[in-house]
Amino acid sequence: MANLKQFRRDTSANSASTNPVLSQGELGLDLTTSQYKIGDGTTAWNSLPYGSLSGSISGLGLTATTD
């Protein structure tokens, strides 16, 4: 059986509103902008810098849901 990996994912508005702290090394996907942030365990979402994805994340089967 394959291992399932899920990343934290949400819209820009929801992520900015809840402003979560991502665990060290945790990947957070912004479904609105197709960008990502990687947590350090102490810095809140709004203060983390964005990386970016090439192309669209829509083909990855991700949906905008709150965890």
PDB file of N, CA, C and O in Angstrom:
ATOM      1  N   MET A   1       0.838  -1.171   0.000  1.00  0.00           N
ATOM      2  CA  MET A   1       0.000   0.000   0.000  1.00  0.00           C
ATOM      3  C   MET A   1       0.890   1.244   0.000  1.00  0.00           C
ATOM      4  O   MET A   1       1.853   1.332   0.740  1.00  0.00           O
ATOM      5  N   ALA A   2       0.542   2.216  -0.831  1.00  0.00           N
ATOM      6  CA  ALA A   2       1.310   3.452  -0.935  1.00  0.00           C
ATOM      7  C   ALA A   2       1.015   4.366   0.257  1.00  0.00           C
ATOM      8  O   ALA A   2      -0.074   4.349   0.820  1.00  0.00           O
ATOM      9  N   ASN A   3       2.012   5.143   0.629  1.00  0.00           N
ATOM     10  CA  ASN A   3       1.820   6.132   1.681  1.00  0.00           C
ATOM     11  C   ASN A   3       1.180   7.374   1.090  1.00  0.00           C
ATOM     12  O   ASN A   3       1.571   7.839   0.028  1.00  0.00           O
ATOM     13  N   LEU A   4       0.209   7.930   1.771  1.00  0.00           N
ATOM     14  CA  LEU A   4      -0.472   9.137   1.334  1.00  0.00           C
ATOM     15  C   LEU A   4       0.151  10.336   2.031  1.00  0.00           C
ATOM     16  O   LEU A   4       0.286  10.347   3.255  1.00  0.00           O
ATOM     17  N   LYS A   5       0.552  11.332   1.253  1.00  0.00           N
ATOM     18  CA  LYS A   5       1.095  12.570   1.810  1.00  0.00           C
ATOM     19  C   LYS A   5       0.113  13.682   1.520  1.00  0.00           C
ATOM     20  O   LYS A   5      -0.284  13.893   0.378  1.00  0.00           O
ATOM     21  N   GLN A   6      -0.316  14.381   2.534  1.00  0.00           N
ATOM     22  CA  GLN A   6      -1.196  15.518   2.356  1.00  0.00           C
ATOM     23  C   GLN A   6      -0.503  16.755   2.882  1.00  0.00           C
ATOM     24  O   GLN A   6       0.164  16.707   3.916  1.00  0.00           O
ATOM     25  N   PHE A   7      -0.664  17.840   2.148  1.00  0.00           N
ATOM     26  CA  PHE A   7      -0.070  19.106   2.540  1.00  0.00           C
ATOM     27  C   PHE A   7      -1.172  20.039   3.018  1.00  0.00           C
ATOM     28  O   PHE A   7      -2.307  19.955   2.573  1.00  0.00           O
ATOM     29  N   ARG A   8      -0.798  20.946   3.897  1.00  0.00           N
ATOM     30  CA  ARG A   8      -1.754  21.961   4.306  1.00  0.00           C
ATOM     31  C   ARG A   8      -2.067  22.792   3.066  1.00  0.00           C
ATOM     32  O   ARG A   8      -1.179  23.156   2.310  1.00  0.00           O
ATOM     33  N   ARG A   9      -3.348  23.062   2.836  1.00  0.00           N
ATOM     34  CA  ARG A   9      -3.739  23.804   1.654  1.00  0.00           C
ATOM     35  C   ARG A   9      -5.004  24.585   1.952  1.00  0.00           C
ATOM     36  O   ARG A   9      -5.865  24.118   2.697  1.00  0.00           O
ATOM     37  N   ASP A  10      -5.069  25.793   1.372  1.00  0.00           N
ATOM     38  CA  ASP A  10      -6.238  26.632   1.574  1.00  0.00           C
ATOM     39  C   ASP A  10      -6.153  27.821   0.627  1.00  0.00           C
ATOM     40  O   ASP A  10      -5.146  28.007  -0.050  1.00  0.00           O
ATOM     41  N   THR A  11      -7.196  28.617   0.612  1.00  0.00           N
ATOM     42  CA  THR A  11      -7.202  29.821  -0.209  1.00  0.00           C
ATOM     43  C   THR A  11      -6.338  30.896   0.456  1.00  0.00           C
ATOM     44  O   THR A  11      -6.041  30.815   1.660  1.00  0.00           O
ATOM     45  N   SER A  12      -5.967  31.901  -0.309  1.00  0.00           N
ATOM     46  CA  SER A  12      -5.190  33.018   0.243  1.00  0.00           C
ATOM     47  C   SER A  12      -5.922  33.682   1.399  1.00  0.00           C
ATOM     48  O   SER A  12      -5.335  33.961   2.447  1.00  0.00           O
ATOM     49  N   ALA A  13      -7.204  33.940   1.202  1.00  0.00           N
ATOM     50  CA  ALA A  13      -7.991  34.637   2.223  1.00  0.00           C
ATOM     51  C   ALA A  13      -8.070  33.840   3.520  1.00  0.00           C
ATOM     52  O   ALA A  13      -7.876  34.401   4.610  1.00  0.00           O
ATOM     53  N   ASN A  14      -8.336  32.543   3.417  1.00  0.00           N
ATOM     54  CA  ASN A  14      -8.428  31.726   4.633  1.00  0.00           C
ATOM     55  C   ASN A  14      -7.092  31.598   5.342  1.00  0.00           C
ATOM     56  O   ASN A  14      -7.027  31.647   6.572  1.00  0.00           O
ATOM     57  N   SER A  15      -6.015  31.430   4.582  1.00  0.00           N
ATOM     58  CA  SER A  15      -4.687  31.310   5.205  1.00  0.00           C
ATOM     59  C   SER A  15      -4.293  32.604   5.906  1.00  0.00           C
ATOM     60  O   SER A  15      -3.754  32.580   7.014  1.00  0.00           O
ATOM     61  N   ALA A  16      -4.572  33.748   5.271  1.00  0.00           N
ATOM     62  CA  ALA A  16      -4.241  35.036   5.883  1.00  0.00           C
ATOM     63  C   ALA A  16      -5.087  35.271   7.133  1.00  0.00           C
ATOM     64  O   ALA A  16      -4.598  35.811   8.134  1.00  0.00           O
ATOM     65  N   SER A  17      -6.329  34.848   7.087  1.00  0.00           N
ATOM     66  CA  SER A  17      -7.242  35.050   8.211  1.00  0.00           C
ATOM     67  C   SER A  17      -6.872  34.192   9.418  1.00  0.00           C
ATOM     68  O   SER A  17      -6.840  34.680  10.549  1.00  0.00           O
ATOM     69  N   THR A  18      -6.582  32.916   9.176  1.00  0.00           N
ATOM     70  CA  THR A  18      -6.244  32.020  10.291  1.00  0.00           C
ATOM     71  C   THR A  18      -4.785  32.150  10.711  1.00  0.00           C
ATOM     72  O   THR A  18      -4.447  31.855  11.847  1.00  0.00           O
ATOM     73  N   ASN A  19      -3.908  32.554   9.780  1.00  0.00           N
ATOM     74  CA  ASN A  19      -2.494  32.811  10.043  1.00  0.00           C
ATOM     75  C   ASN A  19      -1.821  31.676  10.837  1.00  0.00           C
ATOM     76  O   ASN A  19      -1.246  31.901  11.896  1.00  0.00           O
ATOM     77  N   PRO A  20      -1.890  30.433  10.320  1.00  0.00           N
ATOM     78  CA  PRO A  20      -1.337  29.300  11.069  1.00  0.00           C
ATOM     79  C   PRO A  20       0.186  29.299  11.120  1.00  0.00           C
ATOM     80  O   PRO A  20       0.846  29.912  10.271  1.00  0.00           O
ATOM     81  N   VAL A  21       0.722  28.624  12.093  1.00  0.00           N
ATOM     82  CA  VAL A  21       2.162  28.361  12.163  1.00  0.00           C
ATOM     83  C   VAL A  21       2.372  26.970  11.584  1.00  0.00           C
ATOM     84  O   VAL A  21       1.837  25.985  12.107  1.00  0.00           O
ATOM     85  N   LEU A  22       3.128  26.882  10.495  1.00  0.00           N
ATOM     86  CA  LEU A  22       3.434  25.590   9.892  1.00  0.00           C
ATOM     87  C   LEU A  22       4.569  24.933  10.671  1.00  0.00           C
ATOM     88  O   LEU A  22       5.522  25.597  11.075  1.00  0.00           O
ATOM     89  N   SER A  23       4.467  23.640  10.862  1.00  0.00           N
ATOM     90  CA  SER A  23       5.535  22.897  11.534  1.00  0.00           C
ATOM     91  C   SER A  23       6.823  22.985  10.722  1.00  0.00           C
ATOM     92  O   SER A  23       6.790  23.268   9.519  1.00  0.00           O
ATOM     93  N   GLN A  24       7.942  22.721  11.351  1.00  0.00           N
ATOM     94  CA  GLN A  24       9.218  22.773  10.650  1.00  0.00           C
ATOM     95  C   GLN A  24       9.189  21.795   9.469  1.00  0.00           C
ATOM     96  O   GLN A  24       8.920  20.606   9.634  1.00  0.00           O
ATOM     97  N   GLY A  25       9.410  22.324   8.267  1.00  0.00           N
ATOM     98  CA  GLY A  25       9.428  21.518   7.058  1.00  0.00           C
ATOM     99  C   GLY A  25       8.059  21.257   6.450  1.00  0.00           C
ATOM    100  O   GLY A  25       7.962  20.655   5.382  1.00  0.00           O
ATOM    101  N   GLU A  26       6.994  21.700   7.099  1.00  0.00           N
ATOM    102  CA  GLU A  26       5.640  21.485   6.579  1.00  0.00           C
ATOM    103  C   GLU A  26       5.386  22.395   5.379  1.00  0.00           C
ATOM    104  O   GLU A  26       5.686  23.586   5.409  1.00  0.00           O
ATOM    105  N   LEU A  27       4.827  21.823   4.334  1.00  0.00           N
ATOM    106  CA  LEU A  27       4.520  22.565   3.116  1.00  0.00           C
ATOM    107  C   LEU A  27       3.080  23.032   3.168  1.00  0.00           C
ATOM    108  O   LEU A  27       2.172  22.263   3.457  1.00  0.00           O
ATOM    109  N   GLY A  28       2.871  24.310   2.888  1.00  0.00           N
ATOM    110  CA  GLY A  28       1.530  24.886   2.812  1.00  0.00           C
ATOM    111  C   GLY A  28       1.296  25.413   1.409  1.00  0.00           C
ATOM    112  O   GLY A  28       2.097  26.194   0.894  1.00  0.00           O
ATOM    113  N   LEU A  29       0.210  24.981   0.768  1.00  0.00           N
ATOM    114  CA  LEU A  29      -0.114  25.406  -0.591  1.00  0.00           C
ATOM    115  C   LEU A  29      -1.209  26.462  -0.573  1.00  0.00           C
ATOM    116  O   LEU A  29      -2.225  26.304   0.091  1.00  0.00           O
ATOM    117  N   ASP A  30      -0.986  27.530  -1.323  1.00  0.00           N
ATOM    118  CA  ASP A  30      -1.986  28.573  -1.508  1.00  0.00           C
ATOM    119  C   ASP A  30      -2.730  28.250  -2.795  1.00  0.00           C
ATOM    120  O   ASP A  30      -2.182  28.357  -3.886  1.00  0.00           O
ATOM    121  N   LEU A  31      -3.975  27.822  -2.680  1.00  0.00           N
ATOM    122  CA  LEU A  31      -4.746  27.378  -3.833  1.00  0.00           C
ATOM    123  C   LEU A  31      -5.178  28.534  -4.732  1.00  0.00           C
ATOM    124  O   LEU A  31      -5.525  28.315  -5.887  1.00  0.00           O
ATOM    125  N   THR A  32      -5.137  29.756  -4.232  1.00  0.00           N
ATOM    126  CA  THR A  32      -5.524  30.917  -5.024  1.00  0.00           C
ATOM    127  C   THR A  32      -4.394  31.344  -5.956  1.00  0.00           C
ATOM    128  O   THR A  32      -4.631  31.666  -7.125  1.00  0.00           O
ATOM    129  N   THR A  33      -3.165  31.323  -5.467  1.00  0.00           N
ATOM    130  CA  THR A  33      -2.029  31.869  -6.227  1.00  0.00           C
ATOM    131  C   THR A  33      -1.080  30.806  -6.777  1.00  0.00           C
ATOM    132  O   THR A  33      -0.123  31.146  -7.468  1.00  0.00           O
ATOM    133  N   SER A  34      -1.305  29.540  -6.446  1.00  0.00           N
ATOM    134  CA  SER A  34      -0.400  28.448  -6.831  1.00  0.00           C
ATOM    135  C   SER A  34       1.013  28.667  -6.310  1.00  0.00           C
ATOM    136  O   SER A  34       2.000  28.364  -6.962  1.00  0.00           O
ATOM    137  N   GLN A  35       1.101  29.204  -5.098  1.00  0.00           N
ATOM    138  CA  GLN A  35       2.388  29.393  -4.439  1.00  0.00           C
ATOM    139  C   GLN A  35       2.422  28.528  -3.187  1.00  0.00           C
ATOM    140  O   GLN A  35       1.410  27.980  -2.770  1.00  0.00           O
ATOM    141  N   TYR A  36       3.596  28.423  -2.600  1.00  0.00           N
ATOM    142  CA  TYR A  36       3.740  27.613  -1.398  1.00  0.00           C
ATOM    143  C   TYR A  36       4.601  28.329  -0.379  1.00  0.00           C
ATOM    144  O   TYR A  36       5.332  29.263  -0.687  1.00  0.00           O
ATOM    145  N   LYS A  37       4.489  27.870   0.845  1.00  0.00           N
ATOM    146  CA  LYS A  37       5.345  28.315   1.938  1.00  0.00           C
ATOM    147  C   LYS A  37       5.799  27.069   2.674  1.00  0.00           C
ATOM    148  O   LYS A  37       5.101  26.062   2.709  1.00  0.00           O
ATOM    149  N   ILE A  38       6.991  27.135   3.241  1.00  0.00           N
ATOM    150  CA  ILE A  38       7.520  26.030   4.033  1.00  0.00           C
ATOM    151  C   ILE A  38       7.733  26.537   5.451  1.00  0.00           C
ATOM    152  O   ILE A  38       8.409  27.544   5.670  1.00  0.00           O
ATOM    153  N   GLY A  39       7.146  25.824   6.395  1.00  0.00           N
ATOM    154  CA  GLY A  39       7.198  26.255   7.780  1.00  0.00           C
ATOM    155  C   GLY A  39       8.533  26.031   8.462  1.00  0.00           C
ATOM    156  O   GLY A  39       9.314  25.166   8.070  1.00  0.00           O
ATOM    157  N   ASP A  40       8.755  26.829   9.511  1.00  0.00           N
ATOM    158  CA  ASP A  40       9.957  26.673  10.328  1.00  0.00           C
ATOM    159  C   ASP A  40       9.609  26.329  11.772  1.00  0.00           C
ATOM    160  O   ASP A  40      10.473  26.237  12.628  1.00  0.00           O
ATOM    161  N   GLY A  41       8.315  26.162  12.039  1.00  0.00           N
ATOM    162  CA  GLY A  41       7.875  25.788  13.374  1.00  0.00           C
ATOM    163  C   GLY A  41       7.591  26.942  14.304  1.00  0.00           C
ATOM    164  O   GLY A  41       7.035  26.745  15.381  1.00  0.00           O
ATOM    165  N   THR A  42       7.946  28.167  13.909  1.00  0.00           N
ATOM    166  CA  THR A  42       7.718  29.308  14.795  1.00  0.00           C
ATOM    167  C   THR A  42       7.089  30.510  14.090  1.00  0.00           C
ATOM    168  O   THR A  42       6.419  31.308  14.727  1.00  0.00           O
ATOM    169  N   THR A  43       7.304  30.652  12.798  1.00  0.00           N
ATOM    170  CA  THR A  43       6.833  31.826  12.070  1.00  0.00           C
ATOM    171  C   THR A  43       5.428  31.601  11.526  1.00  0.00           C
ATOM    172  O   THR A  43       5.154  30.585  10.893  1.00  0.00           O
ATOM    173  N   ALA A  44       4.533  32.565  11.767  1.00  0.00           N
ATOM    174  CA  ALA A  44       3.155  32.461  11.285  1.00  0.00           C
ATOM    175  C   ALA A  44       3.103  32.657   9.762  1.00  0.00           C
ATOM    176  O   ALA A  44       3.997  33.274   9.156  1.00  0.00           O
ATOM    177  N   TRP A  45       2.060  32.114   9.161  1.00  0.00           N
ATOM    178  CA  TRP A  45       1.864  32.119   7.703  1.00  0.00           C
ATOM    179  C   TRP A  45       2.121  33.486   7.083  1.00  0.00           C
ATOM    180  O   TRP A  45       2.831  33.603   6.086  1.00  0.00           O
ATOM    181  N   ASN A  46       1.517  34.527   7.632  1.00  0.00           N
ATOM    182  CA  ASN A  46       1.614  35.857   7.026  1.00  0.00           C
ATOM    183  C   ASN A  46       3.041  36.398   6.980  1.00  0.00           C
ATOM    184  O   ASN A  46       3.338  37.290   6.187  1.00  0.00           O
ATOM    185  N   SER A  47       3.926  35.872   7.801  1.00  0.00           N
ATOM    186  CA  SER A  47       5.315  36.339   7.831  1.00  0.00           C
ATOM    187  C   SER A  47       6.274  35.446   7.058  1.00  0.00           C
ATOM    188  O   SER A  47       7.439  35.815   6.870  1.00  0.00           O
ATOM    189  N   LEU A  48       5.817  34.287   6.606  1.00  0.00           N
ATOM    190  CA  LEU A  48       6.674  33.396   5.814  1.00  0.00           C
ATOM    191  C   LEU A  48       6.744  33.878   4.370  1.00  0.00           C
ATOM    192  O   LEU A  48       5.747  34.349   3.828  1.00  0.00           O
ATOM    193  N   PRO A  49       7.908  33.747   3.733  1.00  0.00           N
ATOM    194  CA  PRO A  49       8.003  34.122   2.312  1.00  0.00           C
ATOM    195  C   PRO A  49       7.383  33.047   1.424  1.00  0.00           C
ATOM    196  O   PRO A  49       7.337  31.868   1.797  1.00  0.00           O
ATOM    197  N   TYR A  50       6.902  33.458   0.267  1.00  0.00           N
ATOM    198  CA  TYR A  50       6.358  32.519  -0.719  1.00  0.00           C
ATOM    199  C   TYR A  50       7.454  31.954  -1.599  1.00  0.00           C
ATOM    200  O   TYR A  50       8.413  32.637  -1.937  1.00  0.00           O
ATOM    201  N   GLY A  51       7.291  30.719  -2.020  1.00  0.00           N
ATOM    202  CA  GLY A  51       7.983  30.130  -3.155  1.00  0.00           C
ATOM    203  C   GLY A  51       6.945  30.126  -4.269  1.00  0.00           C
ATOM    204  O   GLY A  51       5.840  30.633  -4.094  1.00  0.00           O
ATOM    205  N   SER A  52       7.225  29.551  -5.404  1.00  0.00           N
ATOM    206  CA  SER A  52       6.202  29.476  -6.440  1.00  0.00           C
ATOM    207  C   SER A  52       6.290  28.162  -7.181  1.00  0.00           C
ATOM    208  O   SER A  52       7.342  27.534  -7.229  1.00  0.00           O
ATOM    209  N   LEU A  53       5.167  27.737  -7.726  1.00  0.00           N
ATOM    210  CA  LEU A  53       5.080  26.511  -8.502  1.00  0.00           C
ATOM    211  C   LEU A  53       5.036  26.866  -9.974  1.00  0.00           C
ATOM    212  O   LEU A  53       4.432  27.858 -10.355  1.00  0.00           O
ATOM    213  N   SER A  54       5.629  26.047 -10.787  1.00  0.00           N
ATOM    214  CA  SER A  54       5.556  26.239 -12.228  1.00  0.00           C
ATOM    215  C   SER A  54       4.271  25.601 -12.726  1.00  0.00           C
ATOM    216  O   SER A  54       4.007  24.431 -12.456  1.00  0.00           O
ATOM    217  N   GLY A  55       3.450  26.348 -13.414  1.00  0.00           N
ATOM    218  CA  GLY A  55       2.191  25.803 -13.921  1.00  0.00           C
ATOM    219  C   GLY A  55       1.088  25.935 -12.894  1.00  0.00           C
ATOM    220  O   GLY A  55       1.123  26.794 -12.027  1.00  0.00           O
ATOM    221  N   SER A  56       0.121  25.064 -12.968  1.00  0.00           N
ATOM    222  CA  SER A  56      -1.059  25.126 -12.119  1.00  0.00           C
ATOM    223  C   SER A  56      -1.103  23.921 -11.189  1.00  0.00           C
ATOM    224  O   SER A  56      -0.669  22.839 -11.549  1.00  0.00           O
ATOM    225  N   ILE A  57      -1.655  24.124 -10.007  1.00  0.00           N
ATOM    226  CA  ILE A  57      -1.810  23.005  -9.085  1.00  0.00           C
ATOM    227  C   ILE A  57      -3.193  22.371  -9.227  1.00  0.00           C
ATOM    228  O   ILE A  57      -3.501  21.418  -8.547  1.00  0.00           O
ATOM    229  N   SER A  58      -4.009  22.889 -10.144  1.00  0.00           N
ATOM    230  CA  SER A  58      -5.361  22.351 -10.277  1.00  0.00           C
ATOM    231  C   SER A  58      -5.365  20.886 -10.707  1.00  0.00           C
ATOM    232  O   SER A  58      -6.257  20.139 -10.343  1.00  0.00           O
ATOM    233  N   GLY A  59      -4.366  20.456 -11.465  1.00  0.00           N
ATOM    234  CA  GLY A  59      -4.305  19.075 -11.916  1.00  0.00           C
ATOM    235  C   GLY A  59      -3.870  18.100 -10.837  1.00  0.00           C
ATOM    236  O   GLY A  59      -3.842  16.897 -11.064  1.00  0.00           O
ATOM    237  N   LEU A  60      -3.544  18.592  -9.658  1.00  0.00           N
ATOM    238  CA  LEU A  60      -3.087  17.716  -8.582  1.00  0.00           C
ATOM    239  C   LEU A  60      -4.242  17.195  -7.733  1.00  0.00           C
ATOM    240  O   LEU A  60      -4.025  16.468  -6.767  1.00  0.00           O
ATOM    241  N   GLY A  61      -5.464  17.564  -8.096  1.00  0.00           N
ATOM    242  CA  GLY A  61      -6.620  17.075  -7.355  1.00  0.00           C
ATOM    243  C   GLY A  61      -6.798  17.747  -6.008  1.00  0.00           C
ATOM    244  O   GLY A  61      -7.421  17.200  -5.110  1.00  0.00           O
ATOM    245  N   LEU A  62      -6.268  18.944  -5.844  1.00  0.00           N
ATOM    246  CA  LEU A  62      -6.391  19.656  -4.584  1.00  0.00           C
ATOM    247  C   LEU A  62      -7.659  20.499  -4.588  1.00  0.00           C
ATOM    248  O   LEU A  62      -8.050  21.035  -5.614  1.00  0.00           O
ATOM    249  N   THR A  63      -8.306  20.595  -3.461  1.00  0.00           N
ATOM    250  CA  THR A  63      -9.485  21.427  -3.341  1.00  0.00           C
ATOM    251  C   THR A  63      -9.322  22.380  -2.190  1.00  0.00           C
ATOM    252  O   THR A  63      -8.566  22.123  -1.250  1.00  0.00           O
ATOM    253  N   ALA A  64     -10.008  23.488  -2.261  1.00  0.00           N
ATOM    254  CA  ALA A  64      -9.928  24.501  -1.210  1.00  0.00           C
ATOM    255  C   ALA A  64     -10.778  24.070  -0.035  1.00  0.00           C
ATOM    256  O   ALA A  64     -11.985  24.229  -0.038  1.00  0.00           O
ATOM    257  N   THR A  65     -10.151  23.509   0.967  1.00  0.00           N
ATOM    258  CA  THR A  65     -10.858  23.101   2.172  1.00  0.00           C
ATOM    259  C   THR A  65     -10.083  23.573   3.384  1.00  0.00           C
ATOM    260  O   THR A  65      -8.879  23.770   3.320  1.00  0.00           O
ATOM    261  N   THR A  66     -10.764  23.763   4.451  1.00  0.00           N
ATOM    262  CA  THR A  66     -10.080  24.146   5.692  1.00  0.00           C
ATOM    263  C   THR A  66      -9.865  22.903   6.525  1.00  0.00           C
ATOM    264  O   THR A  66     -10.725  22.061   6.630  1.00  0.00           O
ATOM    265  N   ASP A  67      -8.680  22.769   7.055  1.00  0.00           N
ATOM    266  CA  ASP A  67      -8.344  21.595   7.868  1.00  0.00           C
ATOM    267  C   ASP A  67      -8.638  21.845   9.320  1.00  0.00           C
ATOM    268  O   ASP A  67      -8.544  22.858   9.838  1.00  0.00           O
TER     269      ASP A  67
END
